[in-house]
JSON list of C-alpha atoms in Angstrom, two decimals:
[
{"chain": "N", "resi": 1, "resn": "MET", "atom": "CA", "xyz": [-0.56, -60.07, -73.74]},
{"chain": "N", "resi": 2, "resn": "SER", "atom": "CA", "xyz": [2.31, -60.13, -71.31]},
{"chain": "N", "resi": 3, "resn": "ARG", "atom": "CA", "xyz": [3.81, -63.27, -69.92]},
{"chain": "N", "resi": 4, "resn": "LYS", "atom": "CA", "xyz": [2.95, -64.15, -66.35]},
{"chain": "N", "resi": 5, "resn": "GLY", "atom": "CA", "xyz": [5.53, -62.92, -63.89]},
{"chain": "N", "resi": 6, "resn": "ASN", "atom": "CA", "xyz": [7.52, -60.87, -66.43]},
{"chain": "N", "resi": 7, "resn": "CYS", "atom": "CA", "xyz": [7.32, -57.18, -65.57]},
{"chain": "N", "resi": 8, "resn": "LEU", "atom": "CA", "xyz": [9.52, -56.20, -68.53]},
{"chain": "N", "resi": 9, "resn": "ASP", "atom": "CA", "xyz": [6.71, -57.02, -70.96]},
{"chain": "N", "resi": 10, "resn": "ASN", "atom": "CA", "xyz": [4.78, -53.95, -69.79]},
{"chain": "N", "resi": 11, "resn": "ALA", "atom": "CA", "xyz": [7.72, -51.62, -69.13]},
{"chain": "N", "resi": 12, "resn": "VAL", "atom": "CA", "xyz": [6.98, -49.25, -72.01]},
{"chain": "N", "resi": 13, "resn": "MET", "atom": "CA", "xyz": [3.32, -48.82, -71.11]},
{"chain": "N", "resi": 14, "resn": "GLU", "atom": "CA", "xyz": [4.10, -48.52, -67.40]},
{"chain": "N", "resi": 15, "resn": "ASN", "atom": "CA", "xyz": [6.52, -45.71, -68.25]},
{"chain": "N", "resi": 16, "resn": "PHE", "atom": "CA", "xyz": [3.93, -43.96, -70.45]},
{"chain": "N", "resi": 17, "resn": "PHE", "atom": "CA", "xyz": [1.22, -44.11, -67.78]},
{"chain": "N", "resi": 18, "resn": "GLY", "atom": "CA", "xyz": [3.68, -42.82, -65.18]},
{"chain": "N", "resi": 19, "resn": "LEU", "atom": "CA", "xyz": [4.44, -39.83, -67.41]},
{"chain": "N", "resi": 20, "resn": "LEU", "atom": "CA", "xyz": [0.75, -39.28, -68.09]},
{"chain": "N", "resi": 21, "resn": "LYS", "atom": "CA", "xyz": [0.00, -39.18, -64.37]},
{"chain": "N", "resi": 22, "resn": "SER", "atom": "CA", "xyz": [2.88, -36.88, -63.46]},
{"chain": "N", "resi": 23, "resn": "GLU", "atom": "CA", "xyz": [2.54, -34.52, -66.44]},
{"chain": "N", "resi": 24, "resn": "LEU", "atom": "CA", "xyz": [-1.26, -34.32, -66.63]},
{"chain": "N", "resi": 25, "resn": "LEU", "atom": "CA", "xyz": [-3.32, -35.90, -63.88]},
{"chain": "N", "resi": 26, "resn": "TYR", "atom": "CA", "xyz": [-1.44, -34.67, -60.82]},
{"chain": "N", "resi": 27, "resn": "LEU", "atom": "CA", "xyz": [-0.97, -31.12, -62.10]},
{"chain": "N", "resi": 28, "resn": "GLN", "atom": "CA", "xyz": [-4.54, -29.95, -62.46]},
{"chain": "N", "resi": 29, "resn": "LYS", "atom": "CA", "xyz": [-8.13, -30.35, -61.38]},
{"chain": "N", "resi": 30, "resn": "PHE", "atom": "CA", "xyz": [-10.69, -31.21, -64.02]},
{"chain": "N", "resi": 31, "resn": "GLU", "atom": "CA", "xyz": [-14.04, -29.47, -64.05]},
{"chain": "N", "resi": 32, "resn": "SER", "atom": "CA", "xyz": [-15.84, -32.34, -65.75]},
{"chain": "N", "resi": 33, "resn": "MET", "atom": "CA", "xyz": [-15.29, -35.58, -67.61]},
{"chain": "N", "resi": 34, "resn": "GLU", "atom": "CA", "xyz": [-15.46, -33.63, -70.89]},
{"chain": "N", "resi": 35, "resn": "HIS", "atom": "CA", "xyz": [-12.71, -31.30, -69.67]},
{"chain": "N", "resi": 36, "resn": "PHE", "atom": "CA", "xyz": [-10.57, -34.32, -68.76]},
{"chain": "N", "resi": 37, "resn": "GLN", "atom": "CA", "xyz": [-11.18, -35.92, -72.16]},
{"chain": "N", "resi": 38, "resn": "LEU", "atom": "CA", "xyz": [-10.14, -32.75, -74.00]},
{"chain": "N", "resi": 39, "resn": "GLU", "atom": "CA", "xyz": [-6.99, -32.42, -71.90]},
{"chain": "N", "resi": 40, "resn": "LEU", "atom": "CA", "xyz": [-6.17, -36.11, -72.44]},
{"chain": "N", "resi": 41, "resn": "LEU", "atom": "CA", "xyz": [-6.53, -35.78, -76.21]},
{"chain": "N", "resi": 42, "resn": "ASP", "atom": "CA", "xyz": [-4.29, -32.70, -76.14]},
{"chain": "N", "resi": 43, "resn": "TYR", "atom": "CA", "xyz": [-1.69, -34.56, -74.06]},
{"chain": "N", "resi": 44, "resn": "LEU", "atom": "CA", "xyz": [-1.74, -37.57, -76.41]},
{"chain": "N", "resi": 45, "resn": "ASP", "atom": "CA", "xyz": [-1.24, -35.24, -79.39]},
{"chain": "N", "resi": 46, "resn": "TYR", "atom": "CA", "xyz": [1.66, -33.57, -77.58]},
{"chain": "N", "resi": 47, "resn": "TYR", "atom": "CA", "xyz": [3.25, -36.88, -76.57]},
{"chain": "N", "resi": 48, "resn": "ASN", "atom": "CA", "xyz": [3.02, -38.43, -80.04]},
{"chain": "N", "resi": 49, "resn": "ASN", "atom": "CA", "xyz": [3.64, -35.44, -82.29]},
{"chain": "N", "resi": 50, "resn": "ARG", "atom": "CA", "xyz": [5.54, -32.71, -80.45]},
{"chain": "N", "resi": 51, "resn": "CYS", "atom": "CA", "xyz": [7.41, -34.29, -77.54]},
{"chain": "N", "resi": 52, "resn": "ILE", "atom": "CA", "xyz": [11.08, -34.85, -78.39]},
{"chain": "N", "resi": 53, "resn": "LYS", "atom": "CA", "xyz": [12.54, -38.15, -77.20]},
{"chain": "N", "resi": 54, "resn": "THR", "atom": "CA", "xyz": [16.23, -38.63, -76.51]},
{"chain": "N", "resi": 55, "resn": "LYS", "atom": "CA", "xyz": [15.86, -42.37, -77.15]},
{"chain": "N", "resi": 56, "resn": "LEU", "atom": "CA", "xyz": [14.57, -41.56, -80.65]},
{"chain": "N", "resi": 57, "resn": "LYS", "atom": "CA", "xyz": [17.56, -39.34, -81.46]},
{"chain": "N", "resi": 58, "resn": "GLY", "atom": "CA", "xyz": [15.71, -36.09, -80.91]},
{"chain": "N", "resi": 59, "resn": "LEU", "atom": "CA", "xyz": [12.58, -37.02, -82.86]},
{"chain": "N", "resi": 60, "resn": "SER", "atom": "CA", "xyz": [8.96, -37.24, -81.82]},
{"chain": "N", "resi": 61, "resn": "PRO", "atom": "CA", "xyz": [7.40, -40.73, -81.90]},
{"chain": "N", "resi": 62, "resn": "ALA", "atom": "CA", "xyz": [5.32, -39.84, -84.98]},
{"chain": "N", "resi": 63, "resn": "ILE", "atom": "CA", "xyz": [8.33, -38.62, -87.00]},
{"chain": "N", "resi": 64, "resn": "HIS", "atom": "CA", "xyz": [10.39, -41.62, -85.88]},
{"chain": "N", "resi": 65, "resn": "ARG", "atom": "CA", "xyz": [7.62, -43.96, -87.07]},
{"chain": "N", "resi": 66, "resn": "GLN", "atom": "CA", "xyz": [7.50, -42.21, -90.45]},
{"chain": "N", "resi": 67, "resn": "GLN", "atom": "CA", "xyz": [11.24, -42.56, -90.94]},
{"chain": "N", "resi": 68, "resn": "ALA", "atom": "CA", "xyz": [11.49, -46.18, -89.80]},
{"chain": "N", "resi": 69, "resn": "PRO", "atom": "CA", "xyz": [11.70, -48.71, -92.64]},
{"chain": "N", "resi": 70, "resn": "SER", "atom": "CA", "xyz": [8.50, -50.68, -92.98]},
{"chain": "N", "resi": 71, "resn": "ALA", "atom": "CA", "xyz": [8.64, -54.40, -92.28]},
{"chain": "N", "resi": 72, "resn": "ALA", "atom": "CA", "xyz": [7.63, -56.32, -95.37]}
]
């Protein structure tokens, strides 16, 4: 839970939802809720497994997570 009055606590999620809106929601019309759900699942797969992030040194989030040392 974020701290009251601290917008930086939600910065990562705000960025993600901004990308989701601009890359998926605003670009197409959905025929039904099922169509939207399928497109959303496809976008989440793309974002987590195929989308290359400069901040992650050219890796996708999933690959970066696999390579990160686990906290013991």
